[in-house]
Amino acid sequence: MGKLLFRLRFSGSICAFRLALLISEVVLLLVALIYPGQVIEDLAFGLLILFYVVAIAWGVRRYSPKVKWPFQVLVASGLVFAAEMYLRAMWRVGIYLRIDKHSVLVNLFATIGYVLLLVAVGRFGKSDSSKDGGSLDLVLDGTMAALSVLAVVWLFLVNPTLTGRDIGIENELFFALYPMLSILLVVIFVRVVLSERRVRGRAYWFLLFAMISIFAGDILTLVVAVYDLPISLIESFLPYVVATILASIGVTDPSMVLLVDPKYLENKPKSYRSSQIALISIALVLPAVLAWGDGSSGFADHVAWFLIDLSLVFVAVVRFRRAMTFAKATEERLRRIANEDELTKLPNRRRLLETLDASLVQLRQGEYLTVAFVDIDQFKMVNDSYGHSVGDKLLCLLGRRLSEHLKSVGEVGRLSGDEFVVVFRPERSLQVIEARARSLQMALGDPVDLDGTLVYVSASIGLSIVDSKTDMSPEQILQGADTAMYEAKSRGRNSAVLFEPSMHTTMSRKLALRNELAKAVSASDLSLVYQPIVSLEQKEVVGVEALSRWQSLSFGQVSPGEFIPVAEEMGLIGDLGRWAIKESLRQRGLWNQRGLVSEDFYISVNLSALQLVGQEVVVYLQEAMDTNNLRGLGVTVEVTESSVMKNYEQSKCTLRSIRNLGIAVAVDDFGTAYSSLAYLKDMSFDILKIDKSFVDALGDDRSGTGNSIVAAIIAMAKALGVKVIAEGVERRSQLESLYELGCDLVQGFYFSEPLRAADFEATVSAIEERLRFLQRRPARIDRSGP
């Protein structure tokens, strides 16, 4: 409410000032009309100009335009014009000197004021593109139009004024100068109108019509002087009065700041449009027609027409030459854009395909043509960590390095993003081709210096090799290399893989999965199942792990191991993870409402590596807990060691925020990756999950190694105060071993496969029934330490 009242008062003060200004100007105009007389009219118009000066100063103070000097020049111009009017009034009442109305001093003031006005208004048509010559082209167009107008003004107004009149050489100069000032106004007028404004505010239109009124006043003044028309001073000054009022309104409008902000204005290109061609054609033809029809033959006329025509031809030649130069430069730029990558200046896809096609045509029998598709591993991490500008610089440096390293054996280009392609020259030896692939990897292996920071990169490379008998098109060869590159990524990155036809089947399935998965995620067509987690101490089900399932219409049941990586590559993992959190916590809330579980019964949700970058997942968890009235005790998140280590510091920050919500954090697949004690302590995990591969060895390993590894993991976890879950329990012997070793929690097919929510309640009692034999077992080994 306070902000609203402030805005109302602010807008109210603006309206009050503008209304008072307008009323004052109208009153002055009425005074001049009611009490006719040159002195009154001079004084009234001078005061009107002073109101206009006050309006400019108020507008600049109120709105603080980005560039202030044009408005300051307008103030100076207004003060000079006001001084001119008061000088006229003083002379007319005999206060100063009794000088002829064509006084040099009066004309000098008027000329200075006019020049200042043109300088200020000229800034309103200037844009950032001026440095590219766009502003100069508009000036040339305006000059051609102005010279044509000058021919008309000279023929019908200036020449008749100077012919047969004895007004003194000094006043003759001013009479010739005034039309030139009007011509400059035409130049500025054309420049402002032809400029391409992205935003045209009200101030723009008020000042534009003010310029038109000034030009009309200039023409009217010359007409009155030539033909001695019986009109009063106020009538001849009426266009200037209108211009002053319009300008006063314009400079007090908030949009006045747009007049001097270059980002809201860009000049037209140097090429011609139909309207410009019509304007220039008229400008070129009109003086010739007027000169042919002019019957006067004075020396001054010949000189004037010669200068006008010469100037017009010169300006036209310069303008046409610039247009032709621009057209040629545009053609060259378009040709370069069509064949060159904008960022790295390397050949683009179109150029690479042309090179590949030419190489296929020239390929001889016994020669092999190799195409390498290079994708920088984990490039997104560079962008996320250092910013896109650093990522762009890295791409440029890598592109330059590849070009320099391989310039003697092939052509390097960039497709898009972090993808490069190398088209090698034909070679007869497969061993040489293999050496080139290794050399390519070595070229990318050296660290890149980014402003003092060494960045280590690797690449997944796909190779496609064809001979002279191939019937594959350049597109198909490139696609084959692309397919091999994806295979290299799936094998762990930082490797080179040769394309094989069987890869097409795998890639086609993957592409089809991508398309269908995108639809499934957007339509929430996936489902969740829940695998029970059993406490060996309490002999009961104490939680469940929520697992995503996808029953595809085209592919049937797709395993998470297949569609989760696809979701990560497509950037869908965020939407998928958000849906899983929302749905699993909703189900936990329903079980709670129905009294099926206790308050400390928890549901475990898996998070991917991408979800650990940033705090969005924390927000989703908090919202889902609030919506379903859950405490953190009823929720656990699971992360793998590898996902945490992909971005260790950000992951640690995100997991710390999650734990602050009261949510427990479990590390999954322990023992298969880093398995560092320091890492476990630093991350402060609550639960450690022993990987199924270790559980499988329990009971069947005669050497006892399997039991020793699991025992060591459990002892380490107990020493850190961390609970242990053994996953993948499928046999009673495994369960017995885990019980004896002091494992806290277990899950696996021995108890139940993952269940639908509707089947969970009926299965719980059967699961707990399978634990009764443990009650007859001897006491468990105490692994908690002394």
Tab-separated table of N, CA, C and O in Angstrom, residues 378-483:
chain	number	residue	atom	x	y	z
A	378	GLN	N	32.673	-34.247	-20.001
A	378	GLN	CA	32.318	-33.406	-18.851
A	378	GLN	C	32.483	-31.910	-19.138
A	378	GLN	O	32.837	-31.123	-18.247
A	379	PHE	N	32.224	-31.516	-20.382
A	379	PHE	CA	32.372	-30.090	-20.710
A	379	PHE	C	31.349	-29.240	-19.964
A	379	PHE	O	31.628	-28.091	-19.602
A	380	LYS	N	30.176	-29.792	-19.709
A	380	LYS	CA	29.147	-29.038	-18.976
A	380	LYS	C	29.651	-28.633	-17.591
A	380	LYS	O	29.300	-27.569	-17.074
A	381	MET	N	30.490	-29.471	-17.005
A	381	MET	CA	31.029	-29.153	-15.679
A	381	MET	C	31.919	-27.909	-15.738
A	381	MET	O	31.935	-27.093	-14.807
A	382	VAL	N	32.642	-27.742	-16.847
A	382	VAL	CA	33.478	-26.538	-17.015
A	382	VAL	C	32.586	-25.306	-17.096
A	382	VAL	O	32.847	-24.287	-16.455
A	383	ASN	N	31.514	-25.397	-17.881
A	383	ASN	CA	30.583	-24.272	-17.985
A	383	ASN	C	29.958	-23.928	-16.641
A	383	ASN	O	29.834	-22.762	-16.271
A	384	ASP	N	29.549	-24.963	-15.908
A	384	ASP	CA	28.891	-24.738	-14.621
A	384	ASP	C	29.857	-24.177	-13.582
A	384	ASP	O	29.459	-23.370	-12.724
A	385	SER	N	31.115	-24.604	-13.640
A	385	SER	CA	32.085	-24.205	-12.619
A	385	SER	C	32.716	-22.843	-12.904
A	385	SER	O	32.916	-22.038	-11.993
A	386	TYR	N	33.031	-22.589	-14.180
A	386	TYR	CA	33.780	-21.376	-14.516
A	386	TYR	C	32.965	-20.352	-15.300
A	386	TYR	O	33.397	-19.213	-15.455
A	387	GLY	N	31.802	-20.752	-15.829
A	387	GLY	CA	31.004	-19.836	-16.619
A	387	GLY	C	31.126	-20.120	-18.113
A	387	GLY	O	32.102	-20.721	-18.578
A	388	HIS	N	30.136	-19.672	-18.877
A	388	HIS	CA	30.090	-19.976	-20.310
A	388	HIS	C	31.190	-19.252	-21.088
A	388	HIS	O	31.659	-19.762	-22.113
A	389	SER	N	31.595	-18.068	-20.644
A	389	SER	CA	32.662	-17.361	-21.353
A	389	SER	C	33.971	-18.148	-21.289
A	389	SER	O	34.706	-18.226	-22.279
A	390	VAL	N	34.258	-18.743	-20.126
A	390	VAL	CA	35.463	-19.574	-19.993
A	390	VAL	C	35.316	-20.842	-20.831
A	390	VAL	O	36.272	-21.294	-21.472
A	391	GLY	N	34.088	-21.407	-20.841
A	391	GLY	CA	33.843	-22.582	-21.680
A	391	GLY	C	34.069	-22.283	-23.150
A	391	GLY	O	34.670	-23.097	-23.881
A	392	ASP	N	33.622	-21.112	-23.604
A	392	ASP	CA	33.845	-20.723	-25.005
A	392	ASP	C	35.333	-20.577	-25.297
A	392	ASP	O	35.818	-20.979	-26.367
A	393	LYS	N	36.062	-19.983	-24.348
A	393	LYS	CA	37.503	-19.820	-24.548
A	393	LYS	C	38.195	-21.179	-24.623
A	393	LYS	O	39.112	-21.380	-25.434
A	394	LEU	N	37.742	-22.119	-23.789
A	394	LEU	CA	38.319	-23.459	-23.816
A	394	LEU	C	38.098	-24.113	-25.179
A	394	LEU	O	39.011	-24.728	-25.748
A	395	LEU	N	36.898	-23.962	-25.743
A	395	LEU	CA	36.605	-24.543	-27.055
A	395	LEU	C	37.499	-23.928	-28.130
A	395	LEU	O	37.988	-24.639	-29.019
A	396	CYS	N	37.691	-22.617	-28.059
A	396	CYS	CA	38.557	-21.951	-29.048
A	396	CYS	C	39.992	-22.462	-28.953
A	396	CYS	O	40.641	-22.744	-29.977
A	397	LEU	N	40.508	-22.593	-27.725
A	397	LEU	CA	41.884	-23.073	-27.543
A	397	LEU	C	42.035	-24.516	-28.002
A	397	LEU	O	43.041	-24.875	-28.646
A	398	LEU	N	41.042	-25.361	-27.692
A	398	LEU	CA	41.110	-26.751	-28.124
A	398	LEU	C	41.021	-26.848	-29.642
A	398	LEU	O	41.728	-27.656	-30.270
A	399	GLY	N	40.146	-26.038	-30.245
A	399	GLY	CA	40.035	-26.047	-31.700
A	399	GLY	C	41.334	-25.626	-32.363
A	399	GLY	O	41.772	-26.232	-33.355
A	400	ARG	N	41.985	-24.595	-31.799
A	400	ARG	CA	43.257	-24.133	-32.351
A	400	ARG	C	44.329	-25.201	-32.185
A	400	ARG	O	45.149	-25.437	-33.090
A	401	ARG	N	44.315	-25.856	-31.022
A	401	ARG	CA	45.321	-26.902	-30.775
A	401	ARG	C	45.156	-28.061	-31.754
A	401	ARG	O	46.134	-28.562	-32.315
A	402	LEU	N	43.923	-28.484	-31.960
A	402	LEU	CA	43.679	-29.587	-32.901
A	402	LEU	C	44.091	-29.204	-34.317
A	402	LEU	O	44.683	-30.015	-35.045
A	403	SER	N	43.767	-27.962	-34.715
A	403	SER	CA	44.111	-27.519	-36.068
A	403	SER	C	45.619	-27.513	-36.276
A	403	SER	O	46.113	-27.953	-37.318
A	404	GLU	N	46.349	-26.987	-35.303
A	404	GLU	CA	47.810	-26.922	-35.429
A	404	GLU	C	48.427	-28.320	-35.394
A	404	GLU	O	49.393	-28.595	-36.106
A	405	HIS	N	47.862	-29.199	-34.570
A	405	HIS	CA	48.425	-30.529	-34.402
A	405	HIS	C	48.161	-31.422	-35.616
A	405	HIS	O	48.977	-32.292	-35.934
A	406	LEU	N	47.033	-31.187	-36.289
A	406	LEU	CA	46.612	-32.097	-37.361
A	406	LEU	C	46.572	-31.436	-38.734
A	406	LEU	O	46.031	-32.004	-39.680
A	407	LYS	N	47.123	-30.197	-38.860
A	407	LYS	CA	46.979	-29.469	-40.117
A	407	LYS	C	47.630	-30.188	-41.299
A	407	LYS	O	47.216	-30.010	-42.444
A	408	SER	N	48.623	-31.038	-41.043
A	408	SER	CA	49.302	-31.728	-42.142
A	408	SER	C	48.622	-33.031	-42.525
A	408	SER	O	48.959	-33.620	-43.559
A	409	VAL	N	47.667	-33.493	-41.705
A	409	VAL	CA	47.063	-34.811	-41.978
A	409	VAL	C	45.540	-34.750	-42.141
A	409	VAL	O	44.922	-35.771	-42.450
A	410	GLY	N	44.919	-33.596	-41.937
A	410	GLY	CA	43.466	-33.547	-42.082
A	410	GLY	C	42.903	-32.179	-41.775
A	410	GLY	O	43.637	-31.233	-41.438
A	411	GLU	N	41.585	-32.065	-41.901
A	411	GLU	CA	40.885	-30.805	-41.642
A	411	GLU	C	40.025	-30.959	-40.392
A	411	GLU	O	39.278	-31.928	-40.240
A	412	VAL	N	40.147	-29.972	-39.491
A	412	VAL	CA	39.410	-29.983	-38.228
A	412	VAL	C	38.275	-28.978	-38.309
A	412	VAL	O	38.453	-27.857	-38.790
A	413	GLY	N	37.104	-29.373	-37.849
A	413	GLY	CA	35.945	-28.476	-37.819
A	413	GLY	C	35.152	-28.677	-36.546
A	413	GLY	O	35.392	-29.617	-35.785
A	414	ARG	N	34.216	-27.757	-36.310
A	414	ARG	CA	33.357	-27.843	-35.125
A	414	ARG	C	31.906	-27.935	-35.581
A	414	ARG	O	31.442	-27.144	-36.403
A	415	LEU	N	31.207	-28.912	-35.011
A	415	LEU	CA	29.783	-29.073	-35.354
A	415	LEU	C	28.936	-28.152	-34.506
A	415	LEU	O	28.253	-27.262	-34.999
A	416	SER	N	28.955	-28.364	-33.210
A	416	SER	CA	28.198	-27.532	-32.276
A	416	SER	C	28.620	-27.917	-30.868
A	416	SER	O	29.194	-28.989	-30.652
A	417	GLY	N	28.320	-27.031	-29.902
A	417	GLY	CA	28.645	-27.353	-28.519
A	417	GLY	C	30.109	-27.719	-28.367
A	417	GLY	O	31.017	-26.991	-28.790
A	418	ASP	N	30.367	-28.884	-27.773
A	418	ASP	CA	31.744	-29.339	-27.544
A	418	ASP	C	32.116	-30.466	-28.501
A	418	ASP	O	32.941	-31.313	-28.174
A	419	GLU	N	31.522	-30.476	-29.693
A	419	GLU	CA	31.748	-31.540	-30.669
A	419	GLU	C	32.629	-31.041	-31.820
A	419	GLU	O	32.296	-30.060	-32.487
A	420	PHE	N	33.738	-31.731	-32.027
A	420	PHE	CA	34.647	-31.445	-33.142
A	420	PHE	C	34.678	-32.654	-34.071
A	420	PHE	O	34.404	-33.789	-33.653
A	421	VAL	N	35.017	-32.401	-35.328
A	421	VAL	CA	35.149	-33.482	-36.315
A	421	VAL	C	36.463	-33.294	-37.048
A	421	VAL	O	36.840	-32.169	-37.407
A	422	VAL	N	37.160	-34.404	-37.260
A	422	VAL	CA	38.394	-34.384	-38.039
A	422	VAL	C	38.194	-35.277	-39.258
A	422	VAL	O	37.858	-36.460	-39.131
A	423	VAL	N	38.382	-34.704	-40.451
A	423	VAL	CA	38.359	-35.478	-41.696
A	423	VAL	C	39.817	-35.677	-42.112
A	423	VAL	O	40.472	-34.742	-42.604
A	424	PHE	N	40.338	-36.880	-41.888
A	424	PHE	CA	41.743	-37.165	-42.196
A	424	PHE	C	41.921	-37.372	-43.702
A	424	PHE	O	40.989	-37.798	-44.414
A	425	ARG	N	43.128	-37.091	-44.152
A	425	ARG	CA	43.449	-37.363	-45.548
A	425	ARG	C	43.538	-38.880	-45.757
A	425	ARG	O	43.901	-39.617	-44.840
A	426	PRO	N	43.194	-39.369	-46.962
A	426	PRO	CA	43.228	-40.819	-47.215
A	426	PRO	C	44.600	-41.422	-46.907
A	426	PRO	O	45.638	-40.796	-47.123
A	427	GLU	N	44.578	-42.639	-46.392
A	427	GLU	CA	45.807	-43.322	-45.994
A	427	GLU	C	45.661	-44.804	-46.326
A	427	GLU	O	44.576	-45.386	-46.210
A	428	ARG	N	46.755	-45.433	-46.735
A	428	ARG	CA	46.716	-46.845	-47.120
A	428	ARG	C	46.947	-47.789	-45.945
A	428	ARG	O	46.562	-48.950	-45.993
A	429	SER	N	47.545	-47.320	-44.868
A	429	SER	CA	47.907	-48.183	-43.753
A	429	SER	C	46.944	-47.979	-42.583
A	429	SER	O	46.769	-46.849	-42.103
A	430	LEU	N	46.351	-49.073	-42.093
A	430	LEU	CA	45.485	-48.997	-40.926
A	430	LEU	C	46.294	-48.700	-39.670
A	430	LEU	O	45.778	-48.119	-38.709
A	431	GLN	N	47.565	-49.102	-39.654
A	431	GLN	CA	48.413	-48.810	-38.505
A	431	GLN	C	48.634	-47.292	-38.373
A	431	GLN	O	48.671	-46.740	-37.266
A	432	VAL	N	48.765	-46.619	-39.506
A	432	VAL	CA	48.943	-45.166	-39.485
A	432	VAL	C	47.675	-44.497	-38.960
A	432	VAL	O	47.728	-43.543	-38.172
A	433	ILE	N	46.520	-45.037	-39.367
A	433	ILE	CA	45.251	-44.485	-38.889
A	433	ILE	C	45.130	-44.658	-37.383
A	433	ILE	O	44.700	-43.749	-36.663
A	434	GLU	N	45.538	-45.817	-36.887
A	434	GLU	CA	45.501	-46.057	-35.449
A	434	GLU	C	46.436	-45.099	-34.715
A	434	GLU	O	46.100	-44.570	-33.644
A	435	ALA	N	47.588	-44.823	-35.290
A	435	ALA	CA	48.540	-43.895	-34.685
A	435	ALA	C	47.965	-42.483	-34.666
A	435	ALA	O	48.169	-41.727	-33.706
A	436	ARG	N	47.226	-42.112	-35.714
A	436	ARG	CA	46.598	-40.796	-35.749
A	436	ARG	C	45.555	-40.648	-34.649
A	436	ARG	O	45.435	-39.585	-34.029
A	437	ALA	N	44.792	-41.709	-34.398
A	437	ALA	CA	43.786	-41.668	-33.333
A	437	ALA	C	44.449	-41.463	-31.980
A	437	ALA	O	43.978	-40.676	-31.151
A	438	ARG	N	45.576	-42.172	-31.752
A	438	ARG	CA	46.291	-42.004	-30.492
A	438	ARG	C	46.860	-40.583	-30.381
A	438	ARG	O	46.843	-39.969	-29.316
A	439	SER	N	47.357	-40.084	-31.509
A	439	SER	CA	47.905	-38.730	-31.523
A	439	SER	C	46.827	-37.697	-31.220
A	439	SER	O	47.083	-36.699	-30.536
A	440	LEU	N	45.622	-37.959	-31.705
A	440	LEU	CA	44.497	-37.054	-31.448
A	440	LEU	C	44.176	-37.012	-29.963
A	440	LEU	O	43.961	-35.936	-29.382
A	441	GLN	N	44.170	-38.171	-29.317
A	441	GLN	CA	43.912	-38.213	-27.883
A	441	GLN	C	45.017	-37.521	-27.091
A	441	GLN	O	44.755	-36.816	-26.113
A	442	MET	N	46.257	-37.694	-27.526
A	442	MET	CA	47.378	-37.053	-26.832
A	442	MET	C	47.298	-35.533	-26.958
A	442	MET	O	47.616	-34.796	-26.017
A	443	ALA	N	46.849	-35.052	-28.111
A	443	ALA	CA	46.739	-33.603	-28.312
A	443	ALA	C	45.735	-32.996	-27.352
A	443	ALA	O	45.879	-31.846	-26.915
A	444	LEU	N	44.714	-33.752	-27.012
A	444	LEU	CA	43.694	-33.262	-26.093
A	444	LEU	C	44.055	-33.514	-24.635
A	444	LEU	O	43.430	-32.955	-23.736
A	445	GLY	N	45.039	-34.358	-24.389
A	445	GLY	CA	45.363	-34.736	-23.016
A	445	GLY	C	46.125	-33.690	-22.232
A	445	GLY	O	46.045	-33.652	-21.004
A	446	ASP	N	46.879	-32.836	-22.924
A	446	ASP	CA	47.647	-31.810	-22.212
A	446	ASP	C	46.704	-30.791	-21.596
A	446	ASP	O	45.679	-30.432	-22.184
A	447	PRO	N	47.034	-30.275	-20.397
A	447	PRO	CA	46.159	-29.291	-19.750
A	447	PRO	C	46.074	-27.996	-20.557
A	447	PRO	O	46.996	-27.634	-21.283
A	448	VAL	N	44.964	-27.292	-20.395
A	448	VAL	CA	44.734	-26.025	-21.083
A	448	VAL	C	44.833	-24.903	-20.058
A	448	VAL	O	44.208	-24.966	-18.988
A	449	ASP	N	45.619	-23.879	-20.374
A	449	ASP	CA	45.805	-22.738	-19.474
A	449	ASP	C	44.717	-21.710	-19.731
A	449	ASP	O	44.673	-21.063	-20.777
A	450	LEU	N	43.805	-21.558	-18.780
A	450	LEU	CA	42.716	-20.574	-18.879
A	450	LEU	C	42.972	-19.469	-17.863
A	450	LEU	O	42.565	-19.561	-16.715
A	451	ASP	N	43.687	-18.449	-18.294
A	451	ASP	CA	43.995	-17.299	-17.434
A	451	ASP	C	44.640	-17.726	-16.123
A	451	ASP	O	44.237	-17.297	-15.034
A	452	GLY	N	45.624	-18.601	-16.223
A	452	GLY	CA	46.360	-19.033	-15.046
A	452	GLY	C	45.830	-20.289	-14.390
A	452	GLY	O	46.471	-20.842	-13.506
A	453	THR	N	44.648	-20.746	-14.806
A	453	THR	CA	44.065	-21.977	-14.258
A	453	THR	C	44.251	-23.108	-15.255
A	453	THR	O	43.820	-22.999	-16.412
A	454	LEU	N	44.888	-24.181	-14.814
A	454	LEU	CA	45.094	-25.334	-15.690
A	454	LEU	C	43.866	-26.235	-15.636
A	454	LEU	O	43.462	-26.692	-14.568
A	455	VAL	N	43.263	-26.460	-16.789
A	455	VAL	CA	42.073	-27.298	-16.901
A	455	VAL	C	42.449	-28.547	-17.685
A	455	VAL	O	42.944	-28.460	-18.814
A	456	TYR	N	42.204	-29.692	-17.071
A	456	TYR	CA	42.498	-30.974	-17.727
A	456	TYR	C	41.227	-31.497	-18.387
A	456	TYR	O	40.164	-31.536	-17.759
A	457	VAL	N	41.355	-31.866	-19.641
A	457	VAL	CA	40.197	-32.370	-20.376
A	457	VAL	C	40.550	-33.702	-21.015
A	457	VAL	O	41.720	-34.022	-21.241
A	458	SER	N	39.517	-34.463	-21.279
A	458	SER	CA	39.658	-35.690	-22.055
A	458	SER	C	38.537	-35.703	-23.080
A	458	SER	O	37.647	-34.846	-23.059
A	459	ALA	N	38.580	-36.671	-23.967
A	459	ALA	CA	37.581	-36.706	-25.034
A	459	ALA	C	37.178	-38.135	-25.342
A	459	ALA	O	37.980	-39.068	-25.234
A	460	SER	N	35.921	-38.293	-25.720
A	460	SER	CA	35.429	-39.566	-26.255
A	460	SER	C	35.436	-39.427	-27.776
A	460	SER	O	34.877	-38.470	-28.324
A	461	ILE	N	36.081	-40.365	-28.436
A	461	ILE	CA	36.301	-40.251	-29.880
A	461	ILE	C	35.657	-41.435	-30.588
A	461	ILE	O	35.870	-42.593	-30.214
A	462	GLY	N	34.883	-41.139	-31.606
A	462	GLY	CA	34.307	-42.176	-32.463
A	462	GLY	C	34.957	-42.122	-33.825
A	462	GLY	O	35.097	-41.048	-34.421
A	463	LEU	N	35.388	-43.273	-34.332
A	463	LEU	CA	36.067	-43.346	-35.626
A	463	LEU	C	35.213	-44.095	-36.634
A	463	LEU	O	34.636	-45.139	-36.315
A	464	SER	N	35.146	-43.540	-37.826
A	464	SER	CA	34.447	-44.200	-38.928
A	464	SER	C	35.421	-44.304	-40.084
A	464	SER	O	35.931	-43.286	-40.571
A	465	ILE	N	35.726	-45.535	-40.518
A	465	ILE	CA	36.720	-45.782	-41.566
A	465	ILE	C	36.024	-46.432	-42.763
A	465	ILE	O	35.315	-47.428	-42.618
A	466	VAL	N	36.223	-45.848	-43.953
A	466	VAL	CA	35.614	-46.391	-45.187
A	466	VAL	C	36.693	-46.500	-46.251
A	466	VAL	O	37.733	-45.839	-46.187
A	467	ASP	N	36.422	-47.356	-47.255
A	467	ASP	CA	37.337	-47.474	-48.394
A	467	ASP	C	36.620	-47.058	-49.668
A	467	ASP	O	35.491	-46.556	-49.627
A	468	SER	N	37.236	-47.263	-50.806
A	468	SER	CA	36.687	-46.805	-52.079
A	468	SER	C	35.427	-47.553	-52.479
A	468	SER	O	34.687	-47.105	-53.354
A	469	LYS	N	35.162	-48.691	-51.865
A	469	LYS	CA	33.971	-49.484	-52.213
A	469	LYS	C	32.738	-49.094	-51.405
A	469	LYS	O	31.672	-49.664	-51.599
A	470	THR	N	32.878	-48.160	-50.510
A	470	THR	CA	31.756	-47.808	-49.644
A	470	THR	C	30.617	-47.183	-50.433
A	470	THR	O	30.838	-46.494	-51.444
A	471	ASP	N	29.404	-47.465	-50.007
A	471	ASP	CA	28.228	-46.844	-50.614
A	471	ASP	C	27.558	-45.880	-49.622
A	471	ASP	O	26.415	-45.486	-49.803
A	472	MET	N	28.308	-45.504	-48.575
A	472	MET	CA	27.767	-44.598	-47.566
A	472	MET	C	27.939	-43.144	-48.017
A	472	MET	O	28.940	-42.780	-48.628
A	473	SER	N	26.956	-42.330	-47.696
A	473	SER	CA	27.029	-40.901	-47.999
A	473	SER	C	27.849	-40.203	-46.920
A	473	SER	O	28.098	-40.771	-45.841
A	474	PRO	N	28.296	-38.958	-47.166
A	474	PRO	CA	29.017	-38.219	-46.119
A	474	PRO	C	28.224	-38.122	-44.816
A	474	PRO	O	28.803	-38.235	-43.729
A	475	GLU	N	26.916	-37.906	-44.905
A	475	GLU	CA	26.079	-37.833	-43.704
A	475	GLU	C	26.108	-39.144	-42.936
A	475	GLU	O	26.192	-39.158	-41.706
A	476	GLN	N	26.046	-40.267	-43.653
A	476	GLN	CA	26.038	-41.573	-42.995
A	476	GLN	C	27.384	-41.868	-42.344
A	476	GLN	O	27.442	-42.462	-41.261
A	477	ILE	N	28.476	-41.465	-43.009
A	477	ILE	CA	29.800	-41.676	-42.417
A	477	ILE	C	29.937	-40.870	-41.129
A	477	ILE	O	30.424	-41.365	-40.109
A	478	LEU	N	29.483	-39.624	-41.186
A	478	LEU	CA	29.544	-38.777	-40.000
A	478	LEU	C	28.663	-39.326	-38.889
A	478	LEU	O	29.031	-39.323	-37.713
A	479	GLN	N	27.500	-39.836	-39.259
A	479	GLN	CA	26.603	-40.416	-38.264
A	479	GLN	C	27.220	-41.661	-37.630
A	479	GLN	O	27.064	-41.906	-36.428
A	480	GLY	N	27.929	-42.446	-38.425
A	480	GLY	CA	28.605	-43.619	-37.877
A	480	GLY	C	29.660	-43.248	-36.854
A	480	GLY	O	29.770	-43.875	-35.790
A	481	ALA	N	30.446	-42.206	-37.158
A	481	ALA	CA	31.450	-41.742	-36.194
A	481	ALA	C	30.777	-41.222	-34.932
A	481	ALA	O	31.278	-41.419	-33.812
A	482	ASP	N	29.641	-40.544	-35.098
A	482	ASP	CA	28.884	-40.043	-33.954
A	482	ASP	C	28.409	-41.201	-33.079
A	482	ASP	O	28.490	-41.160	-31.842
A	483	THR	N	27.913	-42.254	-33.715
A	483	THR	CA	27.450	-43.432	-32.979
A	483	THR	C	28.594	-44.077	-32.197
A	483	THR	O	28.439	-44.462	-31.033
